[in-house]
Short mmCIF file of C-alpha atoms in Angstrom, two decimals:
data_model
loop_
_atom_site.label_atom_id
_atom_site.label_comp_id
_atom_site.label_asym_id
_atom_site.label_seq_id
_atom_site.Cartn_x
_atom_site.Cartn_y
_atom_site.Cartn_z
CA MET I 1 175.86 111.42 132.40
CA THR I 2 176.40 115.01 131.35
CA PRO I 3 177.65 117.54 133.92
CA PRO I 4 174.94 119.54 135.71
CA PHE I 5 173.91 122.96 134.48
CA PRO I 6 175.08 125.74 136.80
CA GLN I 7 172.22 127.88 138.01
CA ARG I 8 173.38 131.31 136.95
CA SER I 9 172.33 134.80 137.88
CA TRP I 10 170.37 136.69 135.22
CA GLN I 11 173.47 138.79 134.48
CA ALA I 12 175.56 135.66 133.89
CA ALA I 13 172.79 134.16 131.77
CA LEU I 14 172.72 137.27 129.58
CA ALA I 15 176.50 137.25 129.30
CA ILE I 16 176.36 133.91 127.49
CA TYR I 17 175.04 135.75 124.42
CA LEU I 18 178.33 137.67 124.17
CA ARG I 19 180.48 134.56 123.82
CA ALA I 20 182.05 133.86 120.44
CA PRO I 21 180.44 130.41 119.85
CA VAL I 22 176.98 131.91 120.51
CA ILE I 23 177.55 134.90 118.21
CA THR I 24 178.89 132.55 115.53
CA MET I 25 175.54 130.77 115.34
CA LEU I 26 173.84 134.06 114.38
CA PHE I 27 175.73 134.08 111.09
CA LEU I 28 175.61 130.33 110.52
CA GLY I 29 171.86 130.48 111.18
CA PHE I 30 171.57 133.12 108.46
CA SER I 31 173.53 130.86 106.12
CA ALA I 32 171.19 127.95 106.92
CA GLY I 33 167.98 129.95 106.47
CA LEU I 34 168.98 131.70 103.24
CA PRO I 35 168.58 128.79 100.74
CA PHE I 36 165.29 127.45 102.12
CA LEU I 37 162.77 129.82 100.51
CA LEU I 38 164.86 130.10 97.35
CA VAL I 39 163.77 126.59 96.36
CA PHE I 40 160.21 126.95 97.70
CA SER I 41 157.94 130.01 97.83
CA THR I 42 160.40 132.47 96.24
CA LEU I 43 161.14 130.06 93.39
CA SER I 44 157.41 129.41 92.96
CA ALA I 45 156.78 133.16 92.67
CA TRP I 46 159.47 133.44 89.99
CA LEU I 47 158.14 130.47 88.01
CA ARG I 48 154.56 131.70 88.12
CA SER I 49 155.48 135.28 87.22
CA ASP I 50 157.33 133.92 84.18
CA GLY I 51 154.23 132.01 83.07
CA VAL I 52 155.07 128.46 84.16
CA GLN I 53 151.92 126.36 84.63
CA VAL I 54 150.67 125.89 88.20
CA ALA I 55 150.57 122.11 87.78
CA ALA I 56 154.28 122.05 86.94
CA ILE I 57 155.11 124.37 89.85
CA GLY I 58 153.35 121.99 92.26
CA PHE I 59 155.87 119.24 91.56
CA PHE I 60 158.66 121.48 92.84
CA ALA I 61 157.29 120.91 96.37
CA TRP I 62 158.89 117.45 96.22
CA ILE I 63 162.28 119.13 96.49
CA GLY I 64 161.51 119.63 100.17
CA MET I 65 161.71 115.88 100.75
CA LEU I 66 165.51 116.21 100.73
CA TYR I 67 165.35 118.01 104.08
CA SER I 68 163.37 115.15 105.65
CA ILE I 69 165.69 112.35 104.50
CA LYS I 70 169.04 114.01 105.22
CA PHE I 71 169.84 111.36 107.83
CA PHE I 72 170.57 108.98 104.92
CA TRP I 73 173.79 110.81 104.02
CA ALA I 74 174.52 112.23 107.49
CA PRO I 75 176.97 109.35 108.24
CA VAL I 76 179.00 110.43 105.22
CA VAL I 77 179.14 114.03 106.47
CA ASP I 78 179.98 112.74 109.95
CA ARG I 79 182.80 110.39 109.02
CA LEU I 80 184.07 110.85 105.46
CA ALA I 81 187.12 113.10 105.12
CA LEU I 82 187.13 115.33 102.04
CA PRO I 83 190.36 115.35 100.03
CA VAL I 84 192.50 118.43 100.82
CA LEU I 85 189.59 120.34 102.43
CA THR I 86 189.37 118.25 105.61
CA ARG I 87 193.15 118.34 106.11
CA THR I 88 193.09 122.13 105.71
CA PHE I 89 189.89 123.14 107.52
CA GLY I 90 188.79 120.13 109.59
CA GLN I 91 185.83 117.78 109.26
CA ARG I 92 182.98 120.18 110.06
CA ARG I 93 184.26 123.31 108.35
CA SER I 94 185.26 121.42 105.19
CA TRP I 95 181.74 120.01 104.75
CA MET I 96 180.17 123.41 105.44
CA LEU I 97 182.38 125.00 102.80
CA LEU I 98 181.55 122.27 100.28
CA ALA I 99 177.81 122.65 100.99
CA GLN I 100 178.01 126.43 100.65
CA ALA I 101 179.81 126.04 97.32
CA LEU I 102 176.97 123.78 96.11
CA ILE I 103 174.37 126.32 97.26
CA ALA I 104 176.12 129.27 95.61
CA GLY I 105 176.73 127.28 92.41
CA GLY I 106 173.10 126.20 92.24
CA LEU I 107 171.85 129.77 92.74
CA VAL I 108 174.18 131.08 90.03
CA GLY I 109 172.93 128.28 87.78
CA LEU I 110 169.31 129.28 88.43
CA ALA I 111 170.13 132.92 87.71
CA SER I 112 171.44 131.95 84.27
CA LEU I 113 168.23 130.25 83.13
CA ASP I 114 164.92 131.19 81.53
CA PRO I 115 162.39 129.00 83.41
CA GLN I 116 159.98 128.80 80.48
CA GLN I 117 162.66 127.34 78.21
CA ASN I 118 164.70 125.33 80.73
CA LEU I 119 162.32 123.99 83.38
CA PRO I 120 164.13 120.62 83.81
CA LEU I 121 167.43 122.47 84.36
CA VAL I 122 165.69 124.78 86.85
CA ALA I 123 164.54 121.68 88.76
CA GLY I 124 168.07 120.26 88.64
CA PHE I 125 169.72 123.39 90.02
CA ALA I 126 166.97 123.72 92.66
CA LEU I 127 167.72 120.14 93.77
CA LEU I 128 171.41 121.04 93.95
CA VAL I 129 170.63 124.04 96.19
CA ALA I 130 168.36 121.94 98.42
CA PHE I 131 170.93 119.15 98.68
CA GLY I 132 173.66 121.64 99.56
CA SER I 133 171.34 123.30 102.08
CA ALA I 134 170.40 120.03 103.81
CA THR I 135 174.07 119.01 103.89
CA GLN I 136 175.00 122.37 105.38
CA ASP I 137 172.33 121.84 108.07
CA ILE I 138 173.95 118.52 109.03
CA ALA I 139 177.41 120.06 109.30
CA ILE I 140 176.22 123.20 111.15
CA ASP I 141 174.31 121.14 113.73
CA ALA I 142 177.41 119.01 114.38
CA PHE I 143 179.63 122.13 114.54
CA ARG I 144 177.25 123.78 117.05
CA ILE I 145 177.07 120.77 119.36
CA GLU I 146 180.83 120.25 119.35
CA SER I 147 181.72 123.94 119.77
CA ALA I 148 180.36 124.47 123.29
CA PRO I 149 179.15 122.59 126.40
CA ASP I 150 175.52 121.59 126.92
CA ASP I 151 174.66 124.60 129.11
CA MET I 152 175.39 126.96 126.18
CA GLN I 153 173.38 125.02 123.60
CA ALA I 154 170.05 126.80 124.26
CA ALA I 155 171.68 130.23 123.83
CA MET I 156 173.35 129.01 120.63
CA ALA I 157 170.02 127.63 119.44
CA SER I 158 168.28 130.96 120.07
CA THR I 159 170.88 132.98 118.13
CA TYR I 160 170.71 130.33 115.40
CA ILE I 161 166.93 130.87 115.22
CA ILE I 162 167.43 134.65 114.96
CA GLY I 163 169.95 134.22 112.16
CA TYR I 164 167.75 131.65 110.42
CA ARG I 165 164.82 134.06 110.45
CA GLY I 166 167.07 136.73 109.01
CA GLY I 167 168.01 134.36 106.20
CA LEU I 168 164.34 133.68 105.51
CA VAL I 169 163.60 137.42 105.35
CA ALA I 170 166.51 137.97 102.94
CA ALA I 171 165.43 135.07 100.70
CA GLY I 172 161.75 136.00 100.89
CA ALA I 173 161.09 139.74 101.05
CA GLY I 174 164.67 140.64 100.04
CA ALA I 175 164.66 138.54 96.88
CA LEU I 176 161.21 139.82 95.90
CA TYR I 177 162.34 143.43 96.30
CA VAL I 178 165.43 142.88 94.12
CA ALA I 179 163.32 141.05 91.52
CA SER I 180 160.82 143.92 91.38
CA TRP I 181 163.55 146.57 91.10
CA LEU I 182 165.86 144.71 88.69
CA SER I 183 165.11 141.12 87.65
CA TRP I 184 164.76 137.60 88.99
CA GLN I 185 168.23 136.80 87.66
CA ALA I 186 169.67 139.69 89.68
CA ALA I 187 167.76 138.52 92.75
CA TYR I 188 169.26 135.03 92.62
CA LEU I 189 172.75 136.38 91.94
CA THR I 190 172.34 138.62 95.00
CA MET I 191 171.35 135.61 97.08
CA ALA I 192 174.40 133.73 95.78
CA LEU I 193 176.59 136.61 97.02
CA LEU I 194 174.93 136.43 100.44
CA VAL I 195 176.12 132.82 100.77
CA GLY I 196 179.45 134.56 101.43
CA VAL I 197 178.20 135.40 104.96
CA GLY I 198 178.40 131.73 105.87
CA ILE I 199 181.67 131.17 104.02
CA ILE I 200 183.40 134.06 105.82
CA THR I 201 182.07 132.83 109.18
CA VAL I 202 183.43 129.33 108.58
CA LEU I 203 186.83 130.71 107.57
CA LEU I 204 187.05 132.93 110.68
CA ARG I 205 186.00 130.37 113.30
CA PRO I 206 188.15 127.43 114.47
CA GLU I 207 187.29 123.77 113.99
CA PRO I 208 185.85 122.18 117.17
CA GLU I 209 188.23 119.86 119.01
CA ARG I 210 187.48 116.17 118.44
CA LEU I 211 189.31 112.90 117.94
CA SER I 212 190.52 112.14 114.44
CA LEU I 213 188.29 109.85 112.37
CA THR I 214 190.90 107.09 112.53
CA SER I 215 191.15 107.36 116.32
CA GLN I 216 187.37 107.23 116.66
CA LEU I 217 187.18 104.06 114.56
CA ILE I 218 189.98 102.34 116.49
CA HIS I 219 188.16 103.00 119.79
CA GLU I 220 184.94 101.37 118.56
CA PRO I 221 184.60 97.82 119.99
CA ARG I 222 182.43 96.75 117.04
CA VAL I 223 185.00 98.03 114.56
CA ARG I 224 187.82 96.20 116.37
CA ALA I 225 185.74 93.03 116.41
CA PHE I 226 185.12 93.30 112.67
CA ILE I 227 188.82 93.82 111.99
CA ARG I 228 189.64 90.69 114.01
CA VAL I 229 187.13 88.42 112.27
CA SER I 230 187.94 89.79 108.80
CA ARG I 231 191.64 88.96 108.89
CA GLY I 232 192.79 87.53 105.60
CA LYS I 233 190.14 89.45 103.62
CA PRO I 234 191.17 92.09 101.05
CA ARG I 235 192.40 95.29 102.71
CA LEU I 236 189.96 97.51 100.82
CA LEU I 237 187.01 95.37 101.93
CA ARG I 238 188.16 95.47 105.55
CA ARG I 239 188.58 99.24 105.50
CA LEU I 240 185.18 99.76 103.86
CA GLY I 241 183.49 97.42 106.34
CA ALA I 242 185.15 99.13 109.31
CA TRP I 243 184.08 102.55 108.01
CA LEU I 244 180.46 101.46 107.47
CA ILE I 245 180.22 99.96 110.95
CA GLY I 246 181.70 103.09 112.54
CA ALA I 247 179.70 105.55 110.45
CA VAL I 248 176.30 103.84 110.14
CA VAL I 249 175.89 101.10 112.76
CA CYS I 250 177.64 102.61 115.78
CA PRO I 251 175.67 105.90 115.96
CA PHE I 252 172.43 103.94 116.43
CA THR I 253 173.83 101.27 118.76
CA ASP I 254 175.53 104.00 120.81
CA PHE I 255 172.22 105.77 121.44
CA ILE I 256 170.46 102.51 122.38
CA SER I 257 173.29 101.32 124.63
CA ARG I 258 173.42 104.66 126.49
CA HIS I 259 169.68 104.87 127.14
CA ARG I 260 168.61 101.19 126.89
CA LEU I 261 164.83 100.85 127.51
CA LYS I 262 164.44 104.63 127.65
CA ALA I 263 165.71 104.94 124.06
CA LEU I 264 162.34 104.06 122.52
CA TRP I 265 160.45 106.55 124.69
CA LEU I 266 163.00 109.26 123.92
CA LEU I 267 162.49 108.67 120.19
CA VAL I 268 158.71 108.82 120.70
CA PHE I 269 159.14 112.12 122.55
CA VAL I 270 161.27 113.52 119.73
CA ALA I 271 158.56 112.51 117.24
CA VAL I 272 155.62 114.04 119.18
CA PHE I 273 157.14 117.20 120.69
CA ARG I 274 156.38 119.35 117.61
CA ILE I 275 153.47 117.28 116.29
CA SER I 276 150.79 119.66 117.59
CA ASP I 277 152.01 122.88 115.93
CA LEU I 278 153.25 121.15 112.75
CA ALA I 279 149.93 119.35 112.25
CA MET I 280 147.94 122.59 112.39
CA ALA I 281 150.36 124.75 110.37
CA SER I 282 148.81 123.96 106.98
CA MET I 283 145.43 125.37 108.05
CA ALA I 284 146.58 128.66 109.59
CA ASN I 285 146.63 130.74 106.38
CA PRO I 286 143.36 129.25 105.06
CA LEU I 287 141.75 130.23 108.39
CA TYR I 288 142.92 133.85 108.07
CA ILE I 289 141.63 134.06 104.50
CA ASP I 290 138.28 132.40 105.26
CA LEU I 291 137.74 134.84 108.14
CA GLY I 292 138.06 137.71 105.66
CA PHE I 293 141.48 139.16 106.53
CA SER I 294 143.24 140.79 103.58
CA LEU I 295 146.51 139.39 102.30
CA GLU I 296 148.21 142.64 103.32
CA THR I 297 146.92 142.33 106.88
CA ILE I 298 147.98 138.69 107.08
CA ALA I 299 151.48 139.53 105.78
CA ASN I 300 151.93 142.48 108.11
CA VAL I 301 150.77 140.69 111.25
CA THR I 302 152.49 137.35 110.60
CA ASN I 303 155.77 138.98 109.50
CA VAL I 304 156.03 141.89 111.94
CA PHE I 305 154.61 140.29 115.07
CA GLY I 306 155.32 136.69 114.10
CA ILE I 307 159.04 137.09 113.40
CA ALA I 308 159.57 139.44 116.35
CA MET I 309 157.83 137.08 118.75
CA SER I 310 159.63 134.02 117.37
CA ILE I 311 162.98 135.73 117.91
CA GLY I 312 161.89 136.91 121.35
CA GLY I 313 160.75 133.43 122.28
CA GLY I 314 164.07 131.98 121.17
CA ILE I 315 166.04 134.49 123.28
CA LEU I 316 163.74 133.90 126.26
CA GLY I 317 164.15 130.14 125.92
CA GLY I 318 167.93 130.47 125.87
CA LEU I 319 167.91 132.71 128.96
CA LEU I 320 165.57 130.42 130.93
CA VAL I 321 167.62 127.32 130.13
CA ALA I 322 170.84 129.10 131.11
CA ARG I 323 169.17 130.17 134.38
CA TYR I 324 167.15 127.07 135.35
CA GLY I 325 168.40 124.19 133.19
CA ILE I 326 166.69 122.21 130.45
CA GLY I 327 164.20 120.13 132.50
CA PRO I 328 161.60 122.66 133.71
CA ILE I 329 161.84 124.76 130.53
CA LEU I 330 161.29 121.66 128.38
CA VAL I 331 157.96 121.16 130.18
CA LEU I 332 157.12 124.87 129.81
CA GLY I 333 157.88 124.71 126.08
CA ALA I 334 155.72 121.62 125.55
CA VAL I 335 152.79 123.16 127.44
CA ALA I 336 153.06 126.54 125.70
CA ALA I 337 153.43 125.14 122.17
CA THR I 338 150.43 122.85 122.71
CA LEU I 339 147.98 125.14 124.49
CA THR I 340 148.53 128.16 122.24
CA ASN I 341 146.83 126.17 119.46
CA LEU I 342 143.62 126.92 121.36
CA LEU I 343 144.15 130.57 120.38
CA PHE I 344 143.44 129.55 116.77
CA ALA I 345 140.21 127.87 117.87
CA ALA I 346 139.25 131.08 119.72
CA LEU I 347 140.11 133.13 116.62
CA ALA I 348 137.92 130.88 114.46
CA LEU I 349 135.02 131.47 116.87
CA ALA I 350 135.68 135.21 117.22
CA GLY I 351 135.63 135.84 113.48
CA GLN I 352 137.38 138.76 111.77
CA SER I 353 138.90 140.35 114.86
CA LEU I 354 142.27 142.05 114.35
CA PRO I 355 143.13 142.16 118.10
CA MET I 356 142.42 138.41 118.33
CA LEU I 357 144.55 137.77 115.25
CA VAL I 358 147.45 139.71 116.76
CA MET I 359 147.06 137.87 120.08
CA THR I 360 147.04 134.52 118.27
CA ILE I 361 150.15 135.30 116.22
CA VAL I 362 152.02 136.69 119.24
CA GLY I 363 151.17 133.70 121.46
CA ASP I 364 151.86 131.07 118.81
CA ASN I 365 155.22 132.46 117.68
CA LEU I 366 156.46 133.33 121.16
CA SER I 367 155.73 129.82 122.42
CA ASN I 368 157.17 128.13 119.34
CA GLY I 369 160.36 130.20 119.53
CA LEU I 370 160.81 129.25 123.19
CA ALA I 371 159.97 125.59 122.56
CA SER I 372 162.34 125.38 119.59
CA ALA I 373 165.28 126.81 121.55
CA VAL I 374 164.90 124.47 124.51
CA PHE I 375 164.18 121.45 122.31
CA ILE I 376 167.30 122.03 120.21
CA ALA I 377 169.28 122.22 123.46
CA PHE I 378 167.68 118.97 124.66
CA LEU I 379 168.40 117.15 121.39
CA SER I 380 171.98 118.39 121.57
CA SER I 381 172.34 116.93 125.06
CA LEU I 382 171.10 113.55 123.77
CA THR I 383 173.66 113.54 120.98
CA SER I 384 176.96 111.76 121.50
CA ARG I 385 179.96 113.93 120.60
CA ALA I 386 181.36 110.95 118.68
CA TYR I 387 178.37 110.87 116.26
CA THR I 388 176.98 114.39 116.32
CA ALA I 389 176.06 114.75 112.65
CA THR I 390 174.40 111.34 112.26
CA GLN I 391 172.47 111.30 115.51
CA TYR I 392 171.25 114.90 115.31
CA ALA I 393 170.18 114.46 111.68
CA LEU I 394 168.11 111.45 112.78
CA PHE I 395 166.53 113.44 115.62
CA SER I 396 165.74 116.50 113.49
CA SER I 397 164.21 114.38 110.72
CA LEU I 398 162.12 112.38 113.20
CA MET I 399 161.01 115.62 114.84
CA THR I 400 159.27 116.91 111.70
CA LEU I 401 158.06 113.84 109.80
CA PRO I 402 154.95 112.85 111.87
CA GLY I 403 153.63 116.41 112.08
CA LYS I 404 154.19 117.06 108.38
CA PHE I 405 152.43 113.81 107.51
CA LEU I 406 149.39 114.59 109.67
CA SER I 407 149.18 118.15 108.37
CA GLY I 408 148.22 116.74 104.98
CA PHE I 409 144.88 115.62 106.45
CA GLY I 410 144.12 119.04 107.96
CA GLY I 411 141.90 120.15 105.10
CA MET I 412 139.76 117.01 105.38
CA VAL I 413 139.19 117.57 109.10
CA VAL I 414 138.32 121.25 108.57
CA ALA I 415 135.89 120.36 105.77
CA ALA I 416 134.17 117.77 107.94
CA GLU I 417 134.25 119.40 111.40
CA GLY I 418 135.18 123.08 110.97
CA TYR I 419 138.16 125.13 112.11
CA PRO I 420 137.44 125.25 115.90
CA THR I 421 137.23 121.46 116.18
CA PHE I 422 140.36 121.02 114.05
CA PHE I 423 142.48 123.24 116.30
CA VAL I 424 141.14 121.54 119.43
CA ILE I 425 142.17 118.18 117.92
CA ALA I 426 145.60 119.65 117.12
CA THR I 427 145.88 120.73 120.75
CA ALA I 428 145.01 117.23 121.95
CA LEU I 429 147.82 115.83 119.80
CA GLY I 430 150.30 117.70 121.98
CA LEU I 431 149.19 116.15 125.30
CA PRO I 432 151.51 113.10 125.01
CA ALA I 433 154.42 115.50 124.51
CA ILE I 434 153.56 117.28 127.76
CA ALA I 435 153.34 113.98 129.67
CA LEU I 436 156.67 112.76 128.29
CA ALA I 437 158.32 116.14 128.97
CA ILE I 438 157.27 115.90 132.63
CA TRP I 439 158.69 112.35 132.84
CA ILE I 440 161.98 113.38 131.21
CA SER I 441 162.35 116.48 133.40
CA ARG I 442 162.23 114.26 136.51
CA ASP I 443 164.91 111.86 135.27
CA LYS I 444 168.29 113.16 136.43
CA ALA I 445 170.08 110.81 134.03
CA LEU I 446 168.37 112.49 131.07
CA VAL I 447 168.11 116.08 132.29
CA PRO I 448 170.42 116.82 135.25
CA PRO I 449 169.09 119.38 137.73
CA PRO I 450 170.83 122.77 137.93
CA ALA I 451 173.70 123.03 140.37
CA PRO I 452 173.65 125.57 143.25
CA ARG I 453 173.86 129.18 142.10
CA THR I 454 177.28 130.39 141.13
CA ALA I 455 178.56 133.91 141.59
#
């Protein structure tokens, strides 16, 4: 059982944001957000502006599947030591540096190509950037969880969200500005230089304290049992088997053994917490366009108010968790993220109303920012410090897959029933998350109550 969260004063809660581990996540969040759009919407804009056929551009969306299957190689990031790098920088920092090198190399490779003449190579370098980005996400999540206690995780998550949004702005609007002023090649070279923000951060910050990989393996009962029964087998086979059991099998058995019958319900909760807002996301922009809002209005409102409210929600979530603990704020996040989908139904009924659009964007992004911060803190508390990369990668992949799958059917529901009904259905999808959040918040073994107020 994790130690209880101290119930802090508001001044003490605010002071958390001045601590070095929390500030660090601002820059690592930027490093994580930077590559994302460079292999999606920004890359699509470049390809289309250079005359690549729309049908070919559509296949580039498959690159995003790498982010949803990163748990397959998370055990490698968690347990495999990199030659020279791990001995010099430590397990987490070495993998972050390797991932950042892959991202920068892929971006430089993209900048050297003419998409019309080298489309397969463009796809290859884009895959390299996405793979490096997903790998960096695994290492950053593990670094964050291991760098501070549970009661700082929400604040770290909120600064991570702020930094991530900054990375998205740089890779989206920033890259487009550079491309319009100079060229697409210059834009991608500029983005490659910005990878240096993450590299410098990794070099300046210390490696989190943790047992060596060998020590972790020796302490695993399943690994010791395998070593006993495999006596007489070739040494290489025994070492490989011990590593696979420690890296792949133990992270899953550890979670099940710690939570037993609750493990299944916790995984269900992880899968449904974001299902409501992810399922409706694909129909938000079509709604704005069908209501008659101009692209300029949509961009201004969703960027200015949306990003500001998402950042504000993340900061608010971090403050509330630091003040009251995860339990009650987890329920608040689930309720807010679910019920604000009704704002989209109200917008669909109201028609082309700018005040209603602003209200919808503000409510949706504020609630999602808050819910994301508290949920990241909750997932971090579920993660064993012995298997941070593997377990968190599993949780984060499970968190997005159901909602992304259901979002593909959004257009069919809108065509058959209309926008208001679709967003009401999306709201109903979030009700199980609210019920499970209430159950979890009452279980002291899962979410300890805050301790008495400290000075």
